[in-house]
Amino acid sequence: MMEKEHKKLIVRATPILFLLAIPLLCVAVDFFWGNTVPFDRCEDLRNLENTGFACDKAIHSIHCVSNQPVRIDTRGNVTVYVPSDSERETVTRPYARQEDLPKTVSLIHILQYDINATIPPSCQYTHTIPAVIFSSGSIGNVFHEMNDIIIPLFITTKHFQSRVLFILEDYKPSFVAKYGKVLSHLSSYDILNPAANTSVHCFPGSIVGLKYHDNLALNSSEIPGGYAMPEFRHFLRQAYGLKFEHVSQINRPRLMLLSRTNTRRFLNEEEMVALMRELGFEVLIIRRSKVISNLNKFSQLINSCSVLVGAHGAGLTNEIFLPSGAVMVQVELLGTEWASNTYYGDTARAMDVRYLRYKIDAEESSLVKLYGRNHSVVTDPGSTYRDGGYRAARTVYLDQQNVRLNLVKFRETLVEALSIVTDFSSSETVLSSRKAMINKAVEEKQEPLDFPLSRLVKDEDQEKLKSTGFACNSEVYSLHCVTNRPVWIDTRTMTVTIPSNQPVQDKVIRPYARQEDKILLKSVTPVKILQGNTTTPFCQYNHEVPAVIFSSSGGRNRAKIPQPFSYQFQRNSKRAFNAPLARFSQRIIKPQIQPRVTDQNPDCNVLSRRTTRRIINEDEIVSMMEELGFRVIIVARAKVISNLELFASMINSCSVFVGAHGAGLTNEVFLPDGAVMVQVDLIGLEWAGATYYGNPARAMGVHYLRYKIEPEESSLMKIFGNRNHIAFTDPKGAFPVQAGKEVYLNGQNAKINVTRFRETMVVATSLVRDSEL
């Protein structure tokens, strides 16, 4: 099984352009999460836009993005073929922390090949979702597994909402078993092991390598959707089904002691455990690697604890599973102060875990016995790092050091930890704590709401929204107003009230997208917006989600139907990355949409017009299509077209869609990927045809063919008599706008040259056949 579903679906690269471009966002435009980096990210974004391929070289990591269809050859060394207009090879190791690359990480070859000179290997499997190639590296150390792989994988792929396929280089079954729940929550598809599946796979795009921010850290400003450590912890709770969100939910204080059996051991561990129990803790001692390696069970165990205690080491990474409000006590050994705070202290604070450090005295360290109390190893650990480097310091402080804790001093730390977690035991404290949690949840809920709302306005309007809670964004065609404050909407008068301490201001808008169409706007009911120190109406209904006010009055044909939501909001909200612009109506109208062309004898849908822009010799055209092997469906009845669910299914079952220029061609949005839309371009309508229907077709992965009629094929020839008439030679300058509309839209039919049109349909046939391969 290559995928859990849709094994051989074809999709074009366009739906993931925005998603794949995100890791390379330009510093100059700073799309909210942009950040300054020591390289020209704008140049990388331009490379991606111009060539379809770019690599993001950050301080720690390298990841390469292709938003063009790629072929990934897993036979031997993994090679990614990216179409280009020139030949170039990029070699990388798909591991997040490039400065600390395990020797076991394999090379990935990315070949940008000249499409005019090089033929890449043929596809054996075709996928509809992008590929993400990364390595499991050298596993066995939970810090590096979480820091170098799992968190970077979350950073790189969470916004895809599971619509990616993982190719795991250096595949290790133990890694997949340990982190299977994480992997399955980030991708809905089976992991591909290139060593076991030696074949050629085609994808609409790819990412090679993972994005890395810092030690056990997520920089929300550089992640699509603004994810940070709280969201990552919530993700882990969902993935592993963890029961406790907050320490107040744990009835009795429970302490987990990470017991090391080699280096950094607690030499008086039994006395430590006795002290913990004496203070009232239920103590769990974890020393077996078998328990720790089973992360499904171990995460549950840690999540049930109020306090985690351990000496500096990778095991403390498991603090990430503690409930909020819990305490992590780290025993800081000699020479580990910086690493202790950086790796685990900062992380604890970021995840709402209380961090207590027990810094040992020299006499508690076994290094005093080994080197002597006055040796520089003991008195000046920094000199060991400076003189011998990290490897020498590691040998001393990590590999040679054990500890015998001063129990009198350590007791004070445990009492503090106990007081923190038992503060939640009284009902009053629990209640206030839970109220605080609710308030925090509301704030966290509002914060991601603020993000998509703020993206609906630009530049100084964003600042205005932030400072006043209200702003309107006026563009070339549209006007929309946004508020991120509580509002009262009176549907009796269509008045929106936004209370503030400012003087009252009012604004009236007509909530329709295309503001330049003044005639159409007259049918749209105005909405009045009141902002300022004014009386609010009494609420009869309270809602937890924002309202979107829009009008359907202006829609006179399908091309002008107002969309159910703004695509800009859809792209930028956390939950909507998996639906491209041109396909959203498929998901709303008909969830069970065919994903691509599959028929051996393709269906062709012909839109038959009955008034203007008719194809006069339609019967001859249909006969020719049937000779070419098409099953032709002629749609002429308004009753069929008006039943959008039925009509969407009908269009979606077709491989080819044919029609003269007109609003009915908007239904191309329901075509399956890889289908063909053939537009009959009438005289004077070439620009409108390409702009309204040609460009959208290409953007949605539909082939676009235009059949441009000759003057002799137009009924206008009978009116104007000569193909050299200005009506044919210069349609733009021939008539005023309204008169031109009457001539070319309302006064024109076509008798198509069947022989010439046959050539267009032959091309359509070949495109359909190619899509089936």
JSON list of C-alpha atoms in Angstrom, two decimals, residues 3-195:
[
{"chain": "A", "resi": 3, "resn": "GLU", "atom": "CA", "xyz": [-1.21, 5.35, 0.53]},
{"chain": "A", "resi": 4, "resn": "LYS", "atom": "CA", "xyz": [-4.07, 4.60, 2.87]},
{"chain": "A", "resi": 5, "resn": "GLU", "atom": "CA", "xyz": [-6.45, 5.96, 0.24]},
{"chain": "A", "resi": 6, "resn": "HIS", "atom": "CA", "xyz": [-6.47, 7.26, -3.33]},
{"chain": "A", "resi": 7, "resn": "LYS", "atom": "CA", "xyz": [-3.45, 5.20, -4.38]},
{"chain": "A", "resi": 8, "resn": "LYS", "atom": "CA", "xyz": [-3.03, 6.48, -7.92]},
{"chain": "A", "resi": 9, "resn": "LEU", "atom": "CA", "xyz": [-4.62, 9.88, -8.04]},
{"chain": "A", "resi": 10, "resn": "ILE", "atom": "CA", "xyz": [-3.29, 12.67, -10.21]},
{"chain": "A", "resi": 11, "resn": "VAL", "atom": "CA", "xyz": [-3.25, 16.30, -9.18]},
{"chain": "A", "resi": 12, "resn": "ARG", "atom": "CA", "xyz": [-1.44, 19.33, -10.47]},
{"chain": "A", "resi": 13, "resn": "ALA", "atom": "CA", "xyz": [1.03, 21.31, -8.40]},
{"chain": "A", "resi": 14, "resn": "THR", "atom": "CA", "xyz": [-1.02, 24.50, -8.11]},
{"chain": "A", "resi": 15, "resn": "PRO", "atom": "CA", "xyz": [-3.10, 23.55, -5.01]},
{"chain": "A", "resi": 16, "resn": "ILE", "atom": "CA", "xyz": [0.04, 23.36, -2.89]},
{"chain": "A", "resi": 17, "resn": "LEU", "atom": "CA", "xyz": [1.88, 26.42, -4.20]},
{"chain": "A", "resi": 18, "resn": "PHE", "atom": "CA", "xyz": [1.00, 28.49, -1.17]},
{"chain": "A", "resi": 19, "resn": "LEU", "atom": "CA", "xyz": [1.70, 25.68, 1.27]},
{"chain": "A", "resi": 20, "resn": "LEU", "atom": "CA", "xyz": [5.12, 24.88, -0.11]},
{"chain": "A", "resi": 21, "resn": "ALA", "atom": "CA", "xyz": [6.09, 28.53, -0.39]},
{"chain": "A", "resi": 22, "resn": "ILE", "atom": "CA", "xyz": [5.44, 29.14, 3.30]},
{"chain": "A", "resi": 23, "resn": "PRO", "atom": "CA", "xyz": [8.85, 28.01, 4.60]},
{"chain": "A", "resi": 24, "resn": "LEU", "atom": "CA", "xyz": [10.47, 30.51, 2.21]},
{"chain": "A", "resi": 25, "resn": "LEU", "atom": "CA", "xyz": [8.37, 33.58, 2.99]},
{"chain": "A", "resi": 26, "resn": "CYS", "atom": "CA", "xyz": [10.09, 36.83, 2.09]},
{"chain": "A", "resi": 27, "resn": "VAL", "atom": "CA", "xyz": [11.49, 38.91, 4.93]},
{"chain": "A", "resi": 28, "resn": "ALA", "atom": "CA", "xyz": [10.57, 42.14, 3.21]},
{"chain": "A", "resi": 29, "resn": "VAL", "atom": "CA", "xyz": [6.84, 41.39, 3.00]},
{"chain": "A", "resi": 30, "resn": "ASP", "atom": "CA", "xyz": [6.79, 39.74, 6.43]},
{"chain": "A", "resi": 31, "resn": "PHE", "atom": "CA", "xyz": [3.55, 37.75, 6.26]},
{"chain": "A", "resi": 32, "resn": "PHE", "atom": "CA", "xyz": [3.04, 38.01, 10.05]},
{"chain": "A", "resi": 33, "resn": "TRP", "atom": "CA", "xyz": [5.26, 35.05, 10.78]},
{"chain": "A", "resi": 34, "resn": "GLY", "atom": "CA", "xyz": [8.26, 36.32, 8.81]},
{"chain": "A", "resi": 35, "resn": "ASN", "atom": "CA", "xyz": [11.51, 36.80, 10.69]},
{"chain": "A", "resi": 36, "resn": "THR", "atom": "CA", "xyz": [14.92, 38.22, 9.97]},
{"chain": "A", "resi": 37, "resn": "VAL", "atom": "CA", "xyz": [17.46, 35.58, 8.99]},
{"chain": "A", "resi": 38, "resn": "PRO", "atom": "CA", "xyz": [21.10, 35.86, 7.87]},
{"chain": "A", "resi": 39, "resn": "PHE", "atom": "CA", "xyz": [20.36, 35.19, 4.21]},
{"chain": "A", "resi": 40, "resn": "ASP", "atom": "CA", "xyz": [18.17, 36.65, 1.49]},
{"chain": "A", "resi": 41, "resn": "ARG", "atom": "CA", "xyz": [14.87, 34.84, 1.96]},
{"chain": "A", "resi": 42, "resn": "CYS", "atom": "CA", "xyz": [13.29, 37.14, -0.64]},
{"chain": "A", "resi": 43, "resn": "GLU", "atom": "CA", "xyz": [15.72, 35.72, -3.18]},
{"chain": "A", "resi": 44, "resn": "ASP", "atom": "CA", "xyz": [14.73, 32.18, -2.16]},
{"chain": "A", "resi": 45, "resn": "LEU", "atom": "CA", "xyz": [11.06, 33.05, -2.62]},
{"chain": "A", "resi": 46, "resn": "ARG", "atom": "CA", "xyz": [11.78, 34.57, -6.02]},
{"chain": "A", "resi": 47, "resn": "ASN", "atom": "CA", "xyz": [13.64, 31.39, -6.99]},
{"chain": "A", "resi": 48, "resn": "LEU", "atom": "CA", "xyz": [10.64, 29.33, -5.97]},
{"chain": "A", "resi": 49, "resn": "GLU", "atom": "CA", "xyz": [8.28, 31.53, -7.95]},
{"chain": "A", "resi": 50, "resn": "ASN", "atom": "CA", "xyz": [10.52, 31.69, -11.03]},
{"chain": "A", "resi": 51, "resn": "THR", "atom": "CA", "xyz": [11.90, 28.16, -11.17]},
{"chain": "A", "resi": 52, "resn": "GLY", "atom": "CA", "xyz": [9.60, 26.12, -8.95]},
{"chain": "A", "resi": 53, "resn": "PHE", "atom": "CA", "xyz": [12.50, 25.17, -6.69]},
{"chain": "A", "resi": 54, "resn": "ALA", "atom": "CA", "xyz": [14.41, 26.80, -3.81]},
{"chain": "A", "resi": 55, "resn": "CYS", "atom": "CA", "xyz": [16.37, 25.83, -0.71]},
{"chain": "A", "resi": 56, "resn": "ASP", "atom": "CA", "xyz": [16.00, 27.63, 2.63]},
{"chain": "A", "resi": 57, "resn": "LYS", "atom": "CA", "xyz": [19.37, 27.75, 4.35]},
{"chain": "A", "resi": 58, "resn": "ALA", "atom": "CA", "xyz": [18.83, 28.85, 7.95]},
{"chain": "A", "resi": 59, "resn": "ILE", "atom": "CA", "xyz": [21.28, 28.93, 10.85]},
{"chain": "A", "resi": 60, "resn": "HIS", "atom": "CA", "xyz": [20.76, 25.29, 11.78]},
{"chain": "A", "resi": 61, "resn": "SER", "atom": "CA", "xyz": [18.78, 23.66, 8.98]},
{"chain": "A", "resi": 62, "resn": "ILE", "atom": "CA", "xyz": [18.38, 23.28, 5.23]},
{"chain": "A", "resi": 63, "resn": "HIS", "atom": "CA", "xyz": [15.19, 22.28, 3.52]},
{"chain": "A", "resi": 64, "resn": "CYS", "atom": "CA", "xyz": [14.45, 22.39, -0.19]},
{"chain": "A", "resi": 65, "resn": "VAL", "atom": "CA", "xyz": [11.02, 23.06, -1.64]},
{"chain": "A", "resi": 66, "resn": "SER", "atom": "CA", "xyz": [9.55, 22.31, -5.05]},
{"chain": "A", "resi": 67, "resn": "ASN", "atom": "CA", "xyz": [6.10, 23.53, -5.99]},
{"chain": "A", "resi": 68, "resn": "GLN", "atom": "CA", "xyz": [6.36, 21.83, -9.38]},
{"chain": "A", "resi": 69, "resn": "PRO", "atom": "CA", "xyz": [5.45, 18.19, -10.10]},
{"chain": "A", "resi": 70, "resn": "VAL", "atom": "CA", "xyz": [8.41, 16.02, -9.11]},
{"chain": "A", "resi": 71, "resn": "ARG", "atom": "CA", "xyz": [9.48, 12.44, -9.66]},
{"chain": "A", "resi": 72, "resn": "ILE", "atom": "CA", "xyz": [11.18, 10.68, -6.78]},
{"chain": "A", "resi": 73, "resn": "ASP", "atom": "CA", "xyz": [13.28, 7.67, -7.68]},
{"chain": "A", "resi": 74, "resn": "THR", "atom": "CA", "xyz": [13.90, 5.41, -4.66]},
{"chain": "A", "resi": 75, "resn": "ARG", "atom": "CA", "xyz": [15.96, 2.88, -6.59]},
{"chain": "A", "resi": 76, "resn": "GLY", "atom": "CA", "xyz": [19.38, 3.15, -4.99]},
{"chain": "A", "resi": 77, "resn": "ASN", "atom": "CA", "xyz": [20.14, 6.62, -3.67]},
{"chain": "A", "resi": 78, "resn": "VAL", "atom": "CA", "xyz": [16.93, 8.65, -3.43]},
{"chain": "A", "resi": 79, "resn": "THR", "atom": "CA", "xyz": [16.82, 11.15, -6.31]},
{"chain": "A", "resi": 80, "resn": "VAL", "atom": "CA", "xyz": [14.26, 13.92, -6.75]},
{"chain": "A", "resi": 81, "resn": "TYR", "atom": "CA", "xyz": [13.69, 15.11, -10.33]},
{"chain": "A", "resi": 82, "resn": "VAL", "atom": "CA", "xyz": [12.46, 18.71, -10.60]},
{"chain": "A", "resi": 83, "resn": "PRO", "atom": "CA", "xyz": [11.50, 20.14, -14.03]},
{"chain": "A", "resi": 84, "resn": "SER", "atom": "CA", "xyz": [13.45, 23.26, -14.96]},
{"chain": "A", "resi": 85, "resn": "ASP", "atom": "CA", "xyz": [14.88, 25.16, -17.90]},
{"chain": "A", "resi": 86, "resn": "SER", "atom": "CA", "xyz": [18.44, 24.28, -16.94]},
{"chain": "A", "resi": 87, "resn": "GLU", "atom": "CA", "xyz": [20.46, 21.44, -15.44]},
{"chain": "A", "resi": 88, "resn": "ARG", "atom": "CA", "xyz": [21.58, 21.62, -11.79]},
{"chain": "A", "resi": 89, "resn": "GLU", "atom": "CA", "xyz": [22.14, 19.18, -8.96]},
{"chain": "A", "resi": 90, "resn": "THR", "atom": "CA", "xyz": [21.67, 19.85, -5.24]},
{"chain": "A", "resi": 91, "resn": "VAL", "atom": "CA", "xyz": [22.87, 17.28, -2.70]},
{"chain": "A", "resi": 92, "resn": "THR", "atom": "CA", "xyz": [21.58, 17.43, 0.86]},
{"chain": "A", "resi": 93, "resn": "ARG", "atom": "CA", "xyz": [21.10, 15.29, 3.94]},
{"chain": "A", "resi": 94, "resn": "PRO", "atom": "CA", "xyz": [17.46, 15.52, 5.07]},
{"chain": "A", "resi": 95, "resn": "TYR", "atom": "CA", "xyz": [18.07, 16.14, 8.75]},
{"chain": "A", "resi": 96, "resn": "ALA", "atom": "CA", "xyz": [17.03, 19.20, 10.75]},
{"chain": "A", "resi": 97, "resn": "ARG", "atom": "CA", "xyz": [20.19, 20.07, 12.71]},
{"chain": "A", "resi": 98, "resn": "GLN", "atom": "CA", "xyz": [22.78, 20.34, 9.97]},
{"chain": "A", "resi": 99, "resn": "GLU", "atom": "CA", "xyz": [25.56, 21.27, 12.39]},
{"chain": "A", "resi": 100, "resn": "ASP", "atom": "CA", "xyz": [25.16, 17.97, 14.22]},
{"chain": "A", "resi": 101, "resn": "LEU", "atom": "CA", "xyz": [24.55, 15.49, 11.42]},
{"chain": "A", "resi": 102, "resn": "PRO", "atom": "CA", "xyz": [24.62, 11.81, 12.39]},
{"chain": "A", "resi": 103, "resn": "LYS", "atom": "CA", "xyz": [26.91, 9.85, 10.12]},
{"chain": "A", "resi": 104, "resn": "THR", "atom": "CA", "xyz": [24.03, 7.52, 9.30]},
{"chain": "A", "resi": 105, "resn": "VAL", "atom": "CA", "xyz": [21.99, 10.15, 7.44]},
{"chain": "A", "resi": 106, "resn": "SER", "atom": "CA", "xyz": [21.90, 9.35, 3.72]},
{"chain": "A", "resi": 107, "resn": "LEU", "atom": "CA", "xyz": [22.37, 11.80, 0.88]},
{"chain": "A", "resi": 108, "resn": "ILE", "atom": "CA", "xyz": [19.42, 12.96, -1.23]},
{"chain": "A", "resi": 109, "resn": "HIS", "atom": "CA", "xyz": [20.12, 14.07, -4.80]},
{"chain": "A", "resi": 110, "resn": "ILE", "atom": "CA", "xyz": [17.84, 16.77, -6.23]},
{"chain": "A", "resi": 111, "resn": "LEU", "atom": "CA", "xyz": [18.20, 17.06, -10.00]},
{"chain": "A", "resi": 112, "resn": "GLN", "atom": "CA", "xyz": [16.77, 20.08, -11.75]},
{"chain": "A", "resi": 113, "resn": "TYR", "atom": "CA", "xyz": [16.55, 18.79, -15.29]},
{"chain": "A", "resi": 114, "resn": "ASP", "atom": "CA", "xyz": [16.06, 20.62, -18.57]},
{"chain": "A", "resi": 115, "resn": "ILE", "atom": "CA", "xyz": [12.61, 19.58, -19.76]},
{"chain": "A", "resi": 116, "resn": "ASN", "atom": "CA", "xyz": [13.77, 20.03, -23.35]},
{"chain": "A", "resi": 117, "resn": "ALA", "atom": "CA", "xyz": [16.84, 17.84, -23.02]},
{"chain": "A", "resi": 118, "resn": "THR", "atom": "CA", "xyz": [16.33, 15.27, -20.25]},
{"chain": "A", "resi": 119, "resn": "ILE", "atom": "CA", "xyz": [13.66, 12.61, -19.88]},
{"chain": "A", "resi": 120, "resn": "PRO", "atom": "CA", "xyz": [13.20, 11.64, -16.21]},
{"chain": "A", "resi": 121, "resn": "PRO", "atom": "CA", "xyz": [12.26, 8.06, -15.26]},
{"chain": "A", "resi": 122, "resn": "SER", "atom": "CA", "xyz": [8.63, 7.11, -15.84]},
{"chain": "A", "resi": 123, "resn": "CYS", "atom": "CA", "xyz": [6.13, 7.22, -12.98]},
{"chain": "A", "resi": 124, "resn": "GLN", "atom": "CA", "xyz": [5.16, 3.92, -11.40]},
{"chain": "A", "resi": 125, "resn": "TYR", "atom": "CA", "xyz": [3.01, 5.48, -8.68]},
{"chain": "A", "resi": 126, "resn": "THR", "atom": "CA", "xyz": [1.22, 8.83, -8.83]},
{"chain": "A", "resi": 127, "resn": "HIS", "atom": "CA", "xyz": [0.17, 10.67, -5.69]},
{"chain": "A", "resi": 128, "resn": "THR", "atom": "CA", "xyz": [-2.15, 13.64, -5.12]},
{"chain": "A", "resi": 129, "resn": "ILE", "atom": "CA", "xyz": [-0.33, 15.12, -2.15]},
{"chain": "A", "resi": 130, "resn": "PRO", "atom": "CA", "xyz": [3.20, 16.51, -1.71]},
{"chain": "A", "resi": 131, "resn": "ALA", "atom": "CA", "xyz": [6.06, 14.39, -0.41]},
{"chain": "A", "resi": 132, "resn": "VAL", "atom": "CA", "xyz": [8.17, 15.23, 2.64]},
{"chain": "A", "resi": 133, "resn": "ILE", "atom": "CA", "xyz": [11.56, 13.50, 2.73]},
{"chain": "A", "resi": 134, "resn": "PHE", "atom": "CA", "xyz": [13.39, 13.29, 6.04]},
{"chain": "A", "resi": 135, "resn": "SER", "atom": "CA", "xyz": [15.72, 10.91, 7.87]},
{"chain": "A", "resi": 136, "resn": "SER", "atom": "CA", "xyz": [15.25, 9.12, 11.17]},
{"chain": "A", "resi": 137, "resn": "GLY", "atom": "CA", "xyz": [18.95, 9.70, 11.70]},
{"chain": "A", "resi": 138, "resn": "SER", "atom": "CA", "xyz": [20.62, 8.11, 14.69]},
{"chain": "A", "resi": 139, "resn": "ILE", "atom": "CA", "xyz": [17.91, 7.25, 17.19]},
{"chain": "A", "resi": 140, "resn": "GLY", "atom": "CA", "xyz": [17.95, 5.99, 20.76]},
{"chain": "A", "resi": 141, "resn": "ASN", "atom": "CA", "xyz": [18.30, 9.39, 22.45]},
{"chain": "A", "resi": 142, "resn": "VAL", "atom": "CA", "xyz": [14.88, 10.88, 23.18]},
{"chain": "A", "resi": 143, "resn": "PHE", "atom": "CA", "xyz": [16.23, 14.45, 23.20]},
{"chain": "A", "resi": 144, "resn": "HIS", "atom": "CA", "xyz": [17.56, 14.19, 19.65]},
{"chain": "A", "resi": 145, "resn": "GLU", "atom": "CA", "xyz": [14.50, 12.26, 18.48]},
{"chain": "A", "resi": 146, "resn": "MET", "atom": "CA", "xyz": [12.18, 14.96, 19.77]},
{"chain": "A", "resi": 147, "resn": "ASN", "atom": "CA", "xyz": [14.45, 17.95, 19.09]},
{"chain": "A", "resi": 148, "resn": "ASP", "atom": "CA", "xyz": [15.91, 16.96, 15.73]},
{"chain": "A", "resi": 149, "resn": "ILE", "atom": "CA", "xyz": [13.00, 15.10, 14.15]},
{"chain": "A", "resi": 150, "resn": "ILE", "atom": "CA", "xyz": [9.57, 15.28, 15.80]},
{"chain": "A", "resi": 151, "resn": "ILE", "atom": "CA", "xyz": [9.36, 19.02, 16.55]},
{"chain": "A", "resi": 152, "resn": "PRO", "atom": "CA", "xyz": [10.89, 19.98, 13.16]},
{"chain": "A", "resi": 153, "resn": "LEU", "atom": "CA", "xyz": [8.45, 17.61, 11.47]},
{"chain": "A", "resi": 154, "resn": "PHE", "atom": "CA", "xyz": [5.57, 19.34, 13.28]},
{"chain": "A", "resi": 155, "resn": "ILE", "atom": "CA", "xyz": [6.93, 22.78, 12.31]},
{"chain": "A", "resi": 156, "resn": "THR", "atom": "CA", "xyz": [7.31, 21.77, 8.65]},
{"chain": "A", "resi": 157, "resn": "THR", "atom": "CA", "xyz": [4.09, 19.84, 8.07]},
{"chain": "A", "resi": 158, "resn": "LYS", "atom": "CA", "xyz": [1.37, 20.63, 10.62]},
{"chain": "A", "resi": 159, "resn": "HIS", "atom": "CA", "xyz": [-0.26, 23.27, 8.41]},
{"chain": "A", "resi": 160, "resn": "PHE", "atom": "CA", "xyz": [-0.80, 20.67, 5.66]},
{"chain": "A", "resi": 161, "resn": "GLN", "atom": "CA", "xyz": [-3.51, 19.11, 7.86]},
{"chain": "A", "resi": 162, "resn": "SER", "atom": "CA", "xyz": [-2.26, 15.55, 7.20]},
{"chain": "A", "resi": 163, "resn": "ARG", "atom": "CA", "xyz": [-2.28, 15.99, 3.40]},
{"chain": "A", "resi": 164, "resn": "VAL", "atom": "CA", "xyz": [1.35, 14.93, 2.93]},
{"chain": "A", "resi": 165, "resn": "LEU", "atom": "CA", "xyz": [3.15, 11.65, 2.40]},
{"chain": "A", "resi": 166, "resn": "PHE", "atom": "CA", "xyz": [6.30, 10.97, 4.41]},
{"chain": "A", "resi": 167, "resn": "ILE", "atom": "CA", "xyz": [9.30, 9.34, 2.74]},
{"chain": "A", "resi": 168, "resn": "LEU", "atom": "CA", "xyz": [11.46, 8.19, 5.64]},
{"chain": "A", "resi": 169, "resn": "GLU", "atom": "CA", "xyz": [15.07, 7.85, 4.58]},
{"chain": "A", "resi": 170, "resn": "ASP", "atom": "CA", "xyz": [17.26, 5.59, 6.78]},
{"chain": "A", "resi": 171, "resn": "TYR", "atom": "CA", "xyz": [14.02, 3.89, 7.81]},
{"chain": "A", "resi": 172, "resn": "LYS", "atom": "CA", "xyz": [14.10, 2.28, 11.24]},
{"chain": "A", "resi": 173, "resn": "PRO", "atom": "CA", "xyz": [11.12, 0.18, 12.39]},
{"chain": "A", "resi": 174, "resn": "SER", "atom": "CA", "xyz": [11.85, 1.06, 16.03]},
{"chain": "A", "resi": 175, "resn": "PHE", "atom": "CA", "xyz": [11.50, 4.79, 15.28]},
{"chain": "A", "resi": 176, "resn": "VAL", "atom": "CA", "xyz": [8.22, 4.27, 13.44]},
{"chain": "A", "resi": 177, "resn": "ALA", "atom": "CA", "xyz": [6.90, 2.07, 16.26]},
{"chain": "A", "resi": 178, "resn": "LYS", "atom": "CA", "xyz": [7.89, 4.60, 18.93]},
{"chain": "A", "resi": 179, "resn": "TYR", "atom": "CA", "xyz": [6.51, 7.69, 17.18]},
{"chain": "A", "resi": 180, "resn": "GLY", "atom": "CA", "xyz": [3.82, 6.05, 15.08]},
{"chain": "A", "resi": 181, "resn": "LYS", "atom": "CA", "xyz": [1.03, 8.06, 16.70]},
{"chain": "A", "resi": 182, "resn": "VAL", "atom": "CA", "xyz": [2.79, 11.33, 15.96]},
{"chain": "A", "resi": 183, "resn": "LEU", "atom": "CA", "xyz": [3.48, 10.33, 12.36]},
{"chain": "A", "resi": 184, "resn": "SER", "atom": "CA", "xyz": [-0.10, 9.17, 11.76]},
{"chain": "A", "resi": 185, "resn": "HIS", "atom": "CA", "xyz": [-1.48, 12.45, 13.14]},
{"chain": "A", "resi": 186, "resn": "LEU", "atom": "CA", "xyz": [0.69, 14.49, 10.78]},
{"chain": "A", "resi": 187, "resn": "SER", "atom": "CA", "xyz": [0.01, 12.38, 7.70]},
{"chain": "A", "resi": 188, "resn": "SER", "atom": "CA", "xyz": [-3.04, 10.38, 6.68]},
{"chain": "A", "resi": 189, "resn": "TYR", "atom": "CA", "xyz": [-0.90, 8.15, 4.45]},
{"chain": "A", "resi": 190, "resn": "ASP", "atom": "CA", "xyz": [1.36, 5.16, 5.01]},
{"chain": "A", "resi": 191, "resn": "ILE", "atom": "CA", "xyz": [5.03, 6.03, 5.43]},
{"chain": "A", "resi": 192, "resn": "LEU", "atom": "CA", "xyz": [7.12, 5.14, 2.41]},
{"chain": "A", "resi": 193, "resn": "ASN", "atom": "CA", "xyz": [10.33, 3.26, 3.14]},
{"chain": "A", "resi": 194, "resn": "PRO", "atom": "CA", "xyz": [12.55, 3.89, 0.09]},
{"chain": "A", "resi": 195, "resn": "ALA", "atom": "CA", "xyz": [14.78, 0.93, 0.89]}
]
